[in-house]
PDB file of C-alpha atoms in Angstrom:
ATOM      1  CA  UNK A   1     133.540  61.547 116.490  1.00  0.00           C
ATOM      2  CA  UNK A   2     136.355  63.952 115.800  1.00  0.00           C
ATOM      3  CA  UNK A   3     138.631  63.617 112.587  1.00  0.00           C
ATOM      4  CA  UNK A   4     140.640  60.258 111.784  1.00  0.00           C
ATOM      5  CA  UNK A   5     143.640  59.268 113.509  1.00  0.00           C
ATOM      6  CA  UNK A   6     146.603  58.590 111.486  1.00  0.00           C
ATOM      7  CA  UNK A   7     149.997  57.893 112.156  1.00  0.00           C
ATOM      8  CA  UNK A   8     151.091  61.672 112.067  1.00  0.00           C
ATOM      9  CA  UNK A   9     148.488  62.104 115.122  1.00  0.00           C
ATOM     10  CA  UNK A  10     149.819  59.258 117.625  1.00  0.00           C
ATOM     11  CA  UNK A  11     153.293  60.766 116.974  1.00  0.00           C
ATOM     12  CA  UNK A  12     151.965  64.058 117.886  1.00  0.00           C
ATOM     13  CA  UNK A  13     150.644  62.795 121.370  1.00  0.00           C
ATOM     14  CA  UNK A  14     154.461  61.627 122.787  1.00  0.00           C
ATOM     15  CA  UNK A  15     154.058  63.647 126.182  1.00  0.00           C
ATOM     16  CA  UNK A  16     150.352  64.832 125.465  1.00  0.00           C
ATOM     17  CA  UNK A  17     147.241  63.237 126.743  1.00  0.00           C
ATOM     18  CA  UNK A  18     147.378  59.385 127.123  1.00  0.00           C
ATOM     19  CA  UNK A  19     146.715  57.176 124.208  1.00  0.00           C
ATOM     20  CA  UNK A  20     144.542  54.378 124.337  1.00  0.00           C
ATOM     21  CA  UNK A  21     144.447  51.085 122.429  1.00  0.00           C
ATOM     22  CA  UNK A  22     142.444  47.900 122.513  1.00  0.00           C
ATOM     23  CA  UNK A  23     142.708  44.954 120.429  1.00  0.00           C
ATOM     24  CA  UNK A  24     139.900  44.043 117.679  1.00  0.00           C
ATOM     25  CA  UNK A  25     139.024  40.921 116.108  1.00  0.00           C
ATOM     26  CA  UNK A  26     135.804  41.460 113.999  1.00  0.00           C
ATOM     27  CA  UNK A  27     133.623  44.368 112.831  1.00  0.00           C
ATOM     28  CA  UNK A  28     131.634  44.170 115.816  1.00  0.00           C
ATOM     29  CA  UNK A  29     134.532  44.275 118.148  1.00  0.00           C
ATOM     30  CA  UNK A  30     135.963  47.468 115.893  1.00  0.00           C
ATOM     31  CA  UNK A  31     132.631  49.261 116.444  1.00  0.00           C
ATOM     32  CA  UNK A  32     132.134  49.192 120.002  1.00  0.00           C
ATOM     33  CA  UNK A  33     135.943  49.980 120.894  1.00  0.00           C
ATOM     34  CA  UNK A  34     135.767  52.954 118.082  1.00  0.00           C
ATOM     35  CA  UNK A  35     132.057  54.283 120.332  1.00  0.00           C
ATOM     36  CA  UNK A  36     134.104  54.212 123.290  1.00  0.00           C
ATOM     37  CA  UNK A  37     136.891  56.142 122.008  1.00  0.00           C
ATOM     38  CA  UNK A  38     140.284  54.072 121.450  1.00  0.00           C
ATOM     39  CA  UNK A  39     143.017  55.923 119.501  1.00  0.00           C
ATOM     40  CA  UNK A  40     144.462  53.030 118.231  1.00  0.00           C
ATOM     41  CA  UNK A  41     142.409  49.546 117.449  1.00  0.00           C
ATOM     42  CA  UNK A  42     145.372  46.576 117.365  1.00  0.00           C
ATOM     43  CA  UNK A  43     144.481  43.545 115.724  1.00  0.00           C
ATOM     44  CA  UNK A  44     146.769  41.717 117.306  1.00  0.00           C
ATOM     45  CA  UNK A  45     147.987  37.930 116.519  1.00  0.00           C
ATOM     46  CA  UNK A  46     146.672  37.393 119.929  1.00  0.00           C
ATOM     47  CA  UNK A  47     143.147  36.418 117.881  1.00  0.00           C
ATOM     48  CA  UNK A  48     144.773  33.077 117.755  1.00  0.00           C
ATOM     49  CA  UNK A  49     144.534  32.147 121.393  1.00  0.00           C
ATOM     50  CA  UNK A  50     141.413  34.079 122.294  1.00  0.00           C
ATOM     51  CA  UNK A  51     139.246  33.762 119.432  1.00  0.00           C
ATOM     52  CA  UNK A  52     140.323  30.745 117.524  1.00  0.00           C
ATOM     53  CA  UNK A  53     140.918  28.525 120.286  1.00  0.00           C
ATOM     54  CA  UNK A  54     144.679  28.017 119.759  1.00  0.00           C
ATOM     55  CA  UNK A  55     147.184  27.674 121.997  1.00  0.00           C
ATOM     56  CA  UNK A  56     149.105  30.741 121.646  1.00  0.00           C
ATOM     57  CA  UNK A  57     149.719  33.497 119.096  1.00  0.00           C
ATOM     58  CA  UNK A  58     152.963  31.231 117.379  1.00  0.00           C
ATOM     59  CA  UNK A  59     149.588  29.677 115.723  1.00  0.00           C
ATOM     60  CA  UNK A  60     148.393  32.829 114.022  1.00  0.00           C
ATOM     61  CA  UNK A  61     148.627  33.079 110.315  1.00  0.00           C
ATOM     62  CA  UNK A  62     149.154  35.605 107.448  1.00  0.00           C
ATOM     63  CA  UNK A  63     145.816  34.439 106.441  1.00  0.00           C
ATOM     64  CA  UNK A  64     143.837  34.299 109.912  1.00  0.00           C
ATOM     65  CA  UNK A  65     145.246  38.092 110.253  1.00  0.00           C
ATOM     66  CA  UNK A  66     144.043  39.609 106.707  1.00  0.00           C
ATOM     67  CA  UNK A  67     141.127  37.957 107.237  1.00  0.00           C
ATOM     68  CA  UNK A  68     140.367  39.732 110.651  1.00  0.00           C
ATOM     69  CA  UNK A  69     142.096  43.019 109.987  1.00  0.00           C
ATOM     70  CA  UNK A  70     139.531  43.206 107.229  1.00  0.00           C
ATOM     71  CA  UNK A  71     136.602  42.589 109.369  1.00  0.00           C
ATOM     72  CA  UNK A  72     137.667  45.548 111.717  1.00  0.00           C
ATOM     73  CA  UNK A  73     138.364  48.112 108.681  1.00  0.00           C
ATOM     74  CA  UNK A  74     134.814  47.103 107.429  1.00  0.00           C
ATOM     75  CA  UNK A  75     133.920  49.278 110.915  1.00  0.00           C
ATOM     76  CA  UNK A  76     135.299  52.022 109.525  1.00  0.00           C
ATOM     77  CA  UNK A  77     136.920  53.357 112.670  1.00  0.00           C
ATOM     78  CA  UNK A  78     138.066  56.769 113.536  1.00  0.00           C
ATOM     79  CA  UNK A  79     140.957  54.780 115.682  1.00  0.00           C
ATOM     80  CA  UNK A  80     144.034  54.068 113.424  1.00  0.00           C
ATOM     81  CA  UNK A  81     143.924  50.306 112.312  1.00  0.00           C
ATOM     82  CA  UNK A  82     147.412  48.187 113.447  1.00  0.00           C
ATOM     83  CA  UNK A  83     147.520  44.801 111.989  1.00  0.00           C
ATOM     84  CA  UNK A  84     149.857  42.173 114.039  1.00  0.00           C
ATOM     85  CA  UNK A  85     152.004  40.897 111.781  1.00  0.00           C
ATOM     86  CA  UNK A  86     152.451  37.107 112.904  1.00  0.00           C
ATOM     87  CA  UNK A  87     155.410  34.771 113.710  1.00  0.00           C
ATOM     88  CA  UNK A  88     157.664  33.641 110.539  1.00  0.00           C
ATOM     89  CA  UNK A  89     155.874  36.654 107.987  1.00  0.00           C
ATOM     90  CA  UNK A  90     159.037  38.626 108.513  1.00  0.00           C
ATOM     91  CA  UNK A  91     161.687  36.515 109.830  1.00  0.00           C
ATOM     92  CA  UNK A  92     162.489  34.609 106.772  1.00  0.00           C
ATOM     93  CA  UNK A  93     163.703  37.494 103.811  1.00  0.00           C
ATOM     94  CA  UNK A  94     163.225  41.402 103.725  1.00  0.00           C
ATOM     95  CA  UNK A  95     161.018  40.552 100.053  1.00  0.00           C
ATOM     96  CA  UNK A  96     158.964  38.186 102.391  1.00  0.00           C
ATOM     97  CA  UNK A  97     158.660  40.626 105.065  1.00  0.00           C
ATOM     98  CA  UNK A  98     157.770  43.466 102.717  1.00  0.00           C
ATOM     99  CA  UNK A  99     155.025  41.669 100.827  1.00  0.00           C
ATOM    100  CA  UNK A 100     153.433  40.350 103.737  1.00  0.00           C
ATOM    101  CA  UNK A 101     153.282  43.557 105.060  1.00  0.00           C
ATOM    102  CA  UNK A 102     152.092  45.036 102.319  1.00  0.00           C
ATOM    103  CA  UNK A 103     149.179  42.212 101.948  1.00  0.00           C
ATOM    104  CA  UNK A 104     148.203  43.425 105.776  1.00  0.00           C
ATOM    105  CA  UNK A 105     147.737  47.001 104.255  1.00  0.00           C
ATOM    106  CA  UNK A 106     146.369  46.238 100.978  1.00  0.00           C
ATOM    107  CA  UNK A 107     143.792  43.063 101.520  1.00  0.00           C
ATOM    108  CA  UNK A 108     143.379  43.498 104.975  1.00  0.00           C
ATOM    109  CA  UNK A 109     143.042  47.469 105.012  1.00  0.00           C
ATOM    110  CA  UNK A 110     145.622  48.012 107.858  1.00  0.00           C
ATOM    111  CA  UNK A 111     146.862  51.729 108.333  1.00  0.00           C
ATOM    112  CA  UNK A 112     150.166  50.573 109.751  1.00  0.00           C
ATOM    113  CA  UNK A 113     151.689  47.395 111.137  1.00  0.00           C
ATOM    114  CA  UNK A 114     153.586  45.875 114.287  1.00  0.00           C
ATOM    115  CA  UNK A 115     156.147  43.905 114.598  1.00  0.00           C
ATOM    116  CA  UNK A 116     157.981  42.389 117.343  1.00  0.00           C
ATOM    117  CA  UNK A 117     161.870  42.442 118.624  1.00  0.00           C
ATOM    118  CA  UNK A 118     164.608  45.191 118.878  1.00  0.00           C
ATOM    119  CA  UNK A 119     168.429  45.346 117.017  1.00  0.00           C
ATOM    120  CA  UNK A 120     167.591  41.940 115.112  1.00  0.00           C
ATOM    121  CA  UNK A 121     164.636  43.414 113.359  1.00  0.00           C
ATOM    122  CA  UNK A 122     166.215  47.002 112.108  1.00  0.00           C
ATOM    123  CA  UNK A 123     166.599  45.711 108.019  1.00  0.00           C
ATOM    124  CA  UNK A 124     162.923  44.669 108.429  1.00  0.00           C
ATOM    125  CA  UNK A 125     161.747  47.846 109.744  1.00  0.00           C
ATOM    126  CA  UNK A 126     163.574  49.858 107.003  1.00  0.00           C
ATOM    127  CA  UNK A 127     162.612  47.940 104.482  1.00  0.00           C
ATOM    128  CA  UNK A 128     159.005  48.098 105.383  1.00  0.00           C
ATOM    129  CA  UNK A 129     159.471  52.320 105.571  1.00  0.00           C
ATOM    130  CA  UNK A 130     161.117  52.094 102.815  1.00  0.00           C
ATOM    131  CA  UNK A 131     158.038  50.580 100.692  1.00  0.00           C
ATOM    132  CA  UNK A 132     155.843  53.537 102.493  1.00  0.00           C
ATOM    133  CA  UNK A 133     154.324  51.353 105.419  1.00  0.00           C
ATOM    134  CA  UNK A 134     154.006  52.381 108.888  1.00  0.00           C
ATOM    135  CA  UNK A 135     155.853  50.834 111.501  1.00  0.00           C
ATOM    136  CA  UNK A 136     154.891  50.304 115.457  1.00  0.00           C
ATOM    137  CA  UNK A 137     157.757  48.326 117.326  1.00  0.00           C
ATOM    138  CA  UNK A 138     157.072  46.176 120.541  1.00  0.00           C
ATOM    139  CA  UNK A 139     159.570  45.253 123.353  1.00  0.00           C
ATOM    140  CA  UNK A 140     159.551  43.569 126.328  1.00  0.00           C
ATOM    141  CA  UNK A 141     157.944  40.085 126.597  1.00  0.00           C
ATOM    142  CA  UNK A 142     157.079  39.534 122.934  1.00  0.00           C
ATOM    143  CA  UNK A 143     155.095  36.894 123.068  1.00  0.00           C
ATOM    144  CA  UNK A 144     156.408  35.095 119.703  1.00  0.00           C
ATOM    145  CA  UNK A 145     159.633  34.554 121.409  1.00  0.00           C
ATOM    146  CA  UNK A 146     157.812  32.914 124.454  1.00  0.00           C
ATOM    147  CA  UNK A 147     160.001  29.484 123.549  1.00  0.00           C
ATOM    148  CA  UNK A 148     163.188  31.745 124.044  1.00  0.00           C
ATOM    149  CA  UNK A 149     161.971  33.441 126.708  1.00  0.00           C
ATOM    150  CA  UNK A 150     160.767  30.261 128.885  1.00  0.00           C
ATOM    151  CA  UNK A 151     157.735  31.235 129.424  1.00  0.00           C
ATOM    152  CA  UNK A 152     155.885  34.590 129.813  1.00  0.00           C
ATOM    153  CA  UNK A 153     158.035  36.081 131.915  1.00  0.00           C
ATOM    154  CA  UNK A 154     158.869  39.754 132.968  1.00  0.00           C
ATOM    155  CA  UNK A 155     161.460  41.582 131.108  1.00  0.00           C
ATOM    156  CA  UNK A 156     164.244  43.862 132.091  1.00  0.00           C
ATOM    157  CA  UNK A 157     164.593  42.800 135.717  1.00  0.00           C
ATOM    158  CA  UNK A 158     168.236  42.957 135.873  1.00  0.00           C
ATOM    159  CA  UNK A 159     170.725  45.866 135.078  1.00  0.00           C
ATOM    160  CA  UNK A 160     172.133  44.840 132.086  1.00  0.00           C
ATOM    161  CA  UNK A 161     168.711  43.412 130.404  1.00  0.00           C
ATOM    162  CA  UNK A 162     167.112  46.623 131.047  1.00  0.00           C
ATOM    163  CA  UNK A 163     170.014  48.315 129.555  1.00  0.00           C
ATOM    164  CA  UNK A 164     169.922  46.239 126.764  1.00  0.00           C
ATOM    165  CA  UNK A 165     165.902  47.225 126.302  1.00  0.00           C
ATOM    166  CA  UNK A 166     166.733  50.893 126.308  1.00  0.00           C
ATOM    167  CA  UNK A 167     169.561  50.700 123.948  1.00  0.00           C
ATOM    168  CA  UNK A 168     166.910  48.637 121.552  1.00  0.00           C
ATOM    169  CA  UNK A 169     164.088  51.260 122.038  1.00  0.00           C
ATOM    170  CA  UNK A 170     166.689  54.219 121.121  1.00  0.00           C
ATOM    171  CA  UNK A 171     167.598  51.757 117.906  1.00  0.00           C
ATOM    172  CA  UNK A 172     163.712  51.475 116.989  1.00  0.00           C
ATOM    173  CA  UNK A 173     163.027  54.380 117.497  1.00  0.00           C
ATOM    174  CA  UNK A 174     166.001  55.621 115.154  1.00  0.00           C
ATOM    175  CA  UNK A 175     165.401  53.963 112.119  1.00  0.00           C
ATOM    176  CA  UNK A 176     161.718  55.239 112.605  1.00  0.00           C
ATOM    177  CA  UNK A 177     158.638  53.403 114.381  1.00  0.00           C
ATOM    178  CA  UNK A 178     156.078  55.600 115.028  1.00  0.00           C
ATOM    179  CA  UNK A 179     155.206  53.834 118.039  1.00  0.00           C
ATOM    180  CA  UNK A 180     156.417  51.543 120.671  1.00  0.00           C
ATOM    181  CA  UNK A 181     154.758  49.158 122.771  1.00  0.00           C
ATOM    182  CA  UNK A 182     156.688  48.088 125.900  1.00  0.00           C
ATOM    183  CA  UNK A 183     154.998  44.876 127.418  1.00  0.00           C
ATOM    184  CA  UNK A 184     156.001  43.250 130.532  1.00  0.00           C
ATOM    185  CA  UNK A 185     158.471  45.120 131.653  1.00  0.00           C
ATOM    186  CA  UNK A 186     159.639  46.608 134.958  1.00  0.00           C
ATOM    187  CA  UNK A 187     157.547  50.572 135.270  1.00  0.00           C
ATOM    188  CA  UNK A 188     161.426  52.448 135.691  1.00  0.00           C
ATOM    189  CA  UNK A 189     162.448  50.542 132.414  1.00  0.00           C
ATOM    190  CA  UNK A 190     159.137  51.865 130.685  1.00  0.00           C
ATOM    191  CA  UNK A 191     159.715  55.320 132.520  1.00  0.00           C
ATOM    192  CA  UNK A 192     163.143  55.765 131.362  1.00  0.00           C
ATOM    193  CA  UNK A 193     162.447  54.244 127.846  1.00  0.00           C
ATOM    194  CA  UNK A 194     159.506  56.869 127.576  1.00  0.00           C
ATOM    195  CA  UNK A 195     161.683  59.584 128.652  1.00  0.00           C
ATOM    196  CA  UNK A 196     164.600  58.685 126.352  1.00  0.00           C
ATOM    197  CA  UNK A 197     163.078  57.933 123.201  1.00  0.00           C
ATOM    198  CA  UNK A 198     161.286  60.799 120.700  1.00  0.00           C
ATOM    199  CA  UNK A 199     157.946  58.449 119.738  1.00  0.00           C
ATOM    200  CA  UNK A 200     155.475  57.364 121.684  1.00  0.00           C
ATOM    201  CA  UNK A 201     155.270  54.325 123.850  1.00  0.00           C
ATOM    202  CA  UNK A 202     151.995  52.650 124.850  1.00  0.00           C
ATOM    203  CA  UNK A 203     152.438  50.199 127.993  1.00  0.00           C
ATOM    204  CA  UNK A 204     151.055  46.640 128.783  1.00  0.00           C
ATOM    205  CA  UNK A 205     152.130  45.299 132.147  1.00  0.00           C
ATOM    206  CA  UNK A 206     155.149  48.274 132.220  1.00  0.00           C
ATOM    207  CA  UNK A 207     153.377  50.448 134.796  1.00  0.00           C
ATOM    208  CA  UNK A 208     151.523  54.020 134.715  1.00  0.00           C
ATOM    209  CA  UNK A 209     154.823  55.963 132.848  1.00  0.00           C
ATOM    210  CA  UNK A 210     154.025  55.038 128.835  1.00  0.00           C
ATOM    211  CA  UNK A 211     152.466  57.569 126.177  1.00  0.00           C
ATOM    212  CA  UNK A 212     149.303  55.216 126.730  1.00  0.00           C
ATOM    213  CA  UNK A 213     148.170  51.506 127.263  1.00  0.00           C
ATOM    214  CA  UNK A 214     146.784  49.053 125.225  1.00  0.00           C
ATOM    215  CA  UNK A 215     144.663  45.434 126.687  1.00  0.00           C
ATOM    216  CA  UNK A 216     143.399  43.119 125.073  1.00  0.00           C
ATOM    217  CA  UNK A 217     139.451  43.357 124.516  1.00  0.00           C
ATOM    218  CA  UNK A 218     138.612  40.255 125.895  1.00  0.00           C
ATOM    219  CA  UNK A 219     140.243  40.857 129.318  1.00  0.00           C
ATOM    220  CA  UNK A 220     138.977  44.058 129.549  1.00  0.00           C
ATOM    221  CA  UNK A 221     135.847  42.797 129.304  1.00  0.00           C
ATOM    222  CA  UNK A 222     135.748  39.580 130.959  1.00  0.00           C
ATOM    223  CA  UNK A 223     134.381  37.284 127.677  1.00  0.00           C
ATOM    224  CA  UNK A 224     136.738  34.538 128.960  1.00  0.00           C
ATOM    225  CA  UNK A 225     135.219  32.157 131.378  1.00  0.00           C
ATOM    226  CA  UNK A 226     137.038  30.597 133.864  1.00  0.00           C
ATOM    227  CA  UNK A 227     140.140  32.269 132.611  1.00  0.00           C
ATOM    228  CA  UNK A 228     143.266  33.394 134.807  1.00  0.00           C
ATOM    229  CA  UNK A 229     144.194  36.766 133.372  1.00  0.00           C
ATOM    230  CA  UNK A 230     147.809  38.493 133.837  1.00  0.00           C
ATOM    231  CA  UNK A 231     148.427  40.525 136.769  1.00  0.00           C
ATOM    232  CA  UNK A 232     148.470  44.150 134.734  1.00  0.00           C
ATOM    233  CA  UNK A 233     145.273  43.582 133.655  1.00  0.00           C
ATOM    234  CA  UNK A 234     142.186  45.354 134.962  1.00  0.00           C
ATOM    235  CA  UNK A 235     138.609  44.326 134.157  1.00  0.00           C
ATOM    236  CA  UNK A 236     136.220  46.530 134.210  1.00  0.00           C
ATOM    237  CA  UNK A 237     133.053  44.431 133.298  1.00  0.00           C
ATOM    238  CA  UNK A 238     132.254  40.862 133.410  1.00  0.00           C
ATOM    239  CA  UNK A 239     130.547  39.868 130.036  1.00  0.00           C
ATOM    240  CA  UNK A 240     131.254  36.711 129.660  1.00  0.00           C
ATOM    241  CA  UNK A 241     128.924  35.858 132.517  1.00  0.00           C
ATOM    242  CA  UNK A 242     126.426  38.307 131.362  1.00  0.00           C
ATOM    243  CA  UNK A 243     125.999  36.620 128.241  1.00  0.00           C
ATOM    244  CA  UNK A 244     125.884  33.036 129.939  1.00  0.00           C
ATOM    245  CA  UNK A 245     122.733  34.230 131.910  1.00  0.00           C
ATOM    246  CA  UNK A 246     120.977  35.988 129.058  1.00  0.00           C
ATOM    247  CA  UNK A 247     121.203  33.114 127.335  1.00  0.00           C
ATOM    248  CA  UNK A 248     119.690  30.746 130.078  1.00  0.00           C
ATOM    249  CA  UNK A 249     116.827  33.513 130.225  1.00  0.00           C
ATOM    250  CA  UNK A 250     116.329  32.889 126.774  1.00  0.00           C
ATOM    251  CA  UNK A 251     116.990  29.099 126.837  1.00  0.00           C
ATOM    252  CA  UNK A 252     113.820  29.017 129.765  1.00  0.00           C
ATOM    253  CA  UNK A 253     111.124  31.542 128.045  1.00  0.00           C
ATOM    254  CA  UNK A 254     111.648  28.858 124.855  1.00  0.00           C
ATOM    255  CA  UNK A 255     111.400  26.234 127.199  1.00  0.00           C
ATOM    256  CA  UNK A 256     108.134  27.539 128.699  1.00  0.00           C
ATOM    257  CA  UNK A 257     106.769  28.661 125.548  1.00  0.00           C
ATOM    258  CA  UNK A 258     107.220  32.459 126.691  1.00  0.00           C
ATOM    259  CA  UNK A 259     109.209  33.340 123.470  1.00  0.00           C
ATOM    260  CA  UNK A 260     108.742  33.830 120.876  1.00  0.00           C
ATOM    261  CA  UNK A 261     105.101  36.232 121.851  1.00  0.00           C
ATOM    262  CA  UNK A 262     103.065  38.818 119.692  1.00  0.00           C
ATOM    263  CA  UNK A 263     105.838  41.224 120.244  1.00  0.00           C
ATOM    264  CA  UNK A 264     108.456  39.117 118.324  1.00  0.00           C
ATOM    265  CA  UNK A 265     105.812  37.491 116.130  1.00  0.00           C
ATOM    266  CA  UNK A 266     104.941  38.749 112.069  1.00  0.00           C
ATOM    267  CA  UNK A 267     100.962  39.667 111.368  1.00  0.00           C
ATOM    268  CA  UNK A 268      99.039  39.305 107.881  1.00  0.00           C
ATOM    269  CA  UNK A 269      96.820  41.563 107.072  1.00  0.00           C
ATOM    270  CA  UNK A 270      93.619  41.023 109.035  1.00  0.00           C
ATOM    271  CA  UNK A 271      91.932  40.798 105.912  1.00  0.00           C
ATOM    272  CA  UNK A 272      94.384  38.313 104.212  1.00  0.00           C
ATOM    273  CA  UNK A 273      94.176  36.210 107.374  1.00  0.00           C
ATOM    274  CA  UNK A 274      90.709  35.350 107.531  1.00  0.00           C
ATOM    275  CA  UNK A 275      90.727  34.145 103.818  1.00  0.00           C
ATOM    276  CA  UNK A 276      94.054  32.286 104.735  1.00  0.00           C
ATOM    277  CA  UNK A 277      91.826  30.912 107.415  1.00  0.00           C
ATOM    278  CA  UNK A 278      89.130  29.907 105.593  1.00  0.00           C
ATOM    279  CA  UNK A 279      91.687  28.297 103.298  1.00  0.00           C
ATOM    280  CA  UNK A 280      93.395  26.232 105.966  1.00  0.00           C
ATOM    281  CA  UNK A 281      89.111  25.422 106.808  1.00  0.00           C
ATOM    282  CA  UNK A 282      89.593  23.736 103.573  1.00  0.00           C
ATOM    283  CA  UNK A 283      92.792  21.458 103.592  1.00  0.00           C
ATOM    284  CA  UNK A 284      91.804  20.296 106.563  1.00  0.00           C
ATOM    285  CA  UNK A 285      88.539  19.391 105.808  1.00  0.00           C
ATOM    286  CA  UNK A 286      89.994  17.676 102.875  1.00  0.00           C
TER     287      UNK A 286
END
């Protein structure tokens, strides 16, 4: 599997070979995204809309995102573990922001964390490197801002608002993310933003120009039934589906008495059988 990624290794890729990243949400998730080879495994506050049912990730908690970040460093991944941290854990103090963080890495085993916004969120980010944690910024259409933004809409469309991105990339990246994700934004804003700033930057919906590109399992995948996904993503299998028909298959061999059969069925020992047998001769004959 190669050695473990750490921080110090995603910086080292800026220009190299692409990094990849999925989102995780369990152990399960963590091991099959690890066998397939992701850098970096995000568990991302996005559990709240496509794992818990909730309406968007404004509903994720401090609590719902320990609790999952420590089901996908229970995997044990080679990938370096990023733990979303959610809407309000680091908007209301730096001491707020810092323990919360720290709670991410401590309970829920997180190797660094991610945080959304540009200029506004500098004093968070230094106070976070300043306790020793890991930082990976995120741009774009953050989706915690979605009731600012309207909507989920694309980023950066206009002179000035991509100016604006690039000038709060340069500040990120100056007081010292590691990493950058750009989401949602026009592919010359990520271009130029990759070009200009020193640490990588891993795309989602800003075109083919990024250090690397993260999506989110589920897309990827297809789990989600009758679900409309973003235009940037690409899905490359349709599980979901899948797992709807294996369990009708199932469903009908119980049905028809197929399943469970000798294959899937326990034995005693011949011997201990015909005396249990004999026994059963006996209750029933009363």
């Amino acid at each position: 599997m190669g050695d473990k990624i750490t921080v110090a290794t995603v910086q080292a890729r800026k220009g190299g070979p692409p990094l990849t990243m999925v989102t995780a949400y369990d152990t399960v998730m963590a091991t099959i995204a690890d066998r397939a080879g992701a850098d970096l495994i995000l568990v991302g506050d996005s559990v709240a809309d496509n794992v818990l049912g909730l309406p968007d990730t404004l509903a994720a908690t401090m609590e719902i995102m320990i609790h999952h970040t420590a089901a996908v460093a229970r995997a044990r991944p080679r990938a370096l573990i990023v733990g979303d941290m959610p809407w309000l854990s680091y908007h209301i103090s730096l001491e707020e922001s810092v323990r919360n963080a720290g709670r991410l890495i401590r309970e829920g085993r997180a190797e660094a964390v991610k945080l959304e916004g540009g200029r506004k969120r500098l004093p968070v980010v230094e106070a976070l490197l300043a306790a020793e944690i890991p930082v990976m910024g995120h741009l774009g259409l953050t989706p915690q801002s979605v009731r600012v933004m309207g909507g989920y809409r694309v980023q950066g469309r206009r002179l000035e608002a991509a100016r604006a991105l690039v000038e709060e990339a340069r500040a990120l990246a100056g007081a010292g993310v590691f990493a950058l994700v750009l989401e949602g934004v026009p592919a010359i804003v990520a271009r130029a933003i990759t070009a200009l700033v020193p640490v990588p930057t891993i795309g989602i919906g800003a075109g083919p120009h990024c250090d690397g590109q993260v999506l989110v399992f589920h897309d990827v995948l297809g789990w989600h039934l009758n679900k409309r996904t973003p235009r940037f993503v690409r899905q490359y299998a349709c599980l979901g589906e899948e797992a709807v028909t294996a369990l009708q298959r199932f469903f009908t061999d119980v049905r028809s008495g197929a399943f469970p059969g000798e294959g899937e069925s326990y034995r005693m020992e011949e011997e201990e059988e015909r005396a249990f047998e004999a026994l059963l001769n006996e209750l029933e004959g009363g």
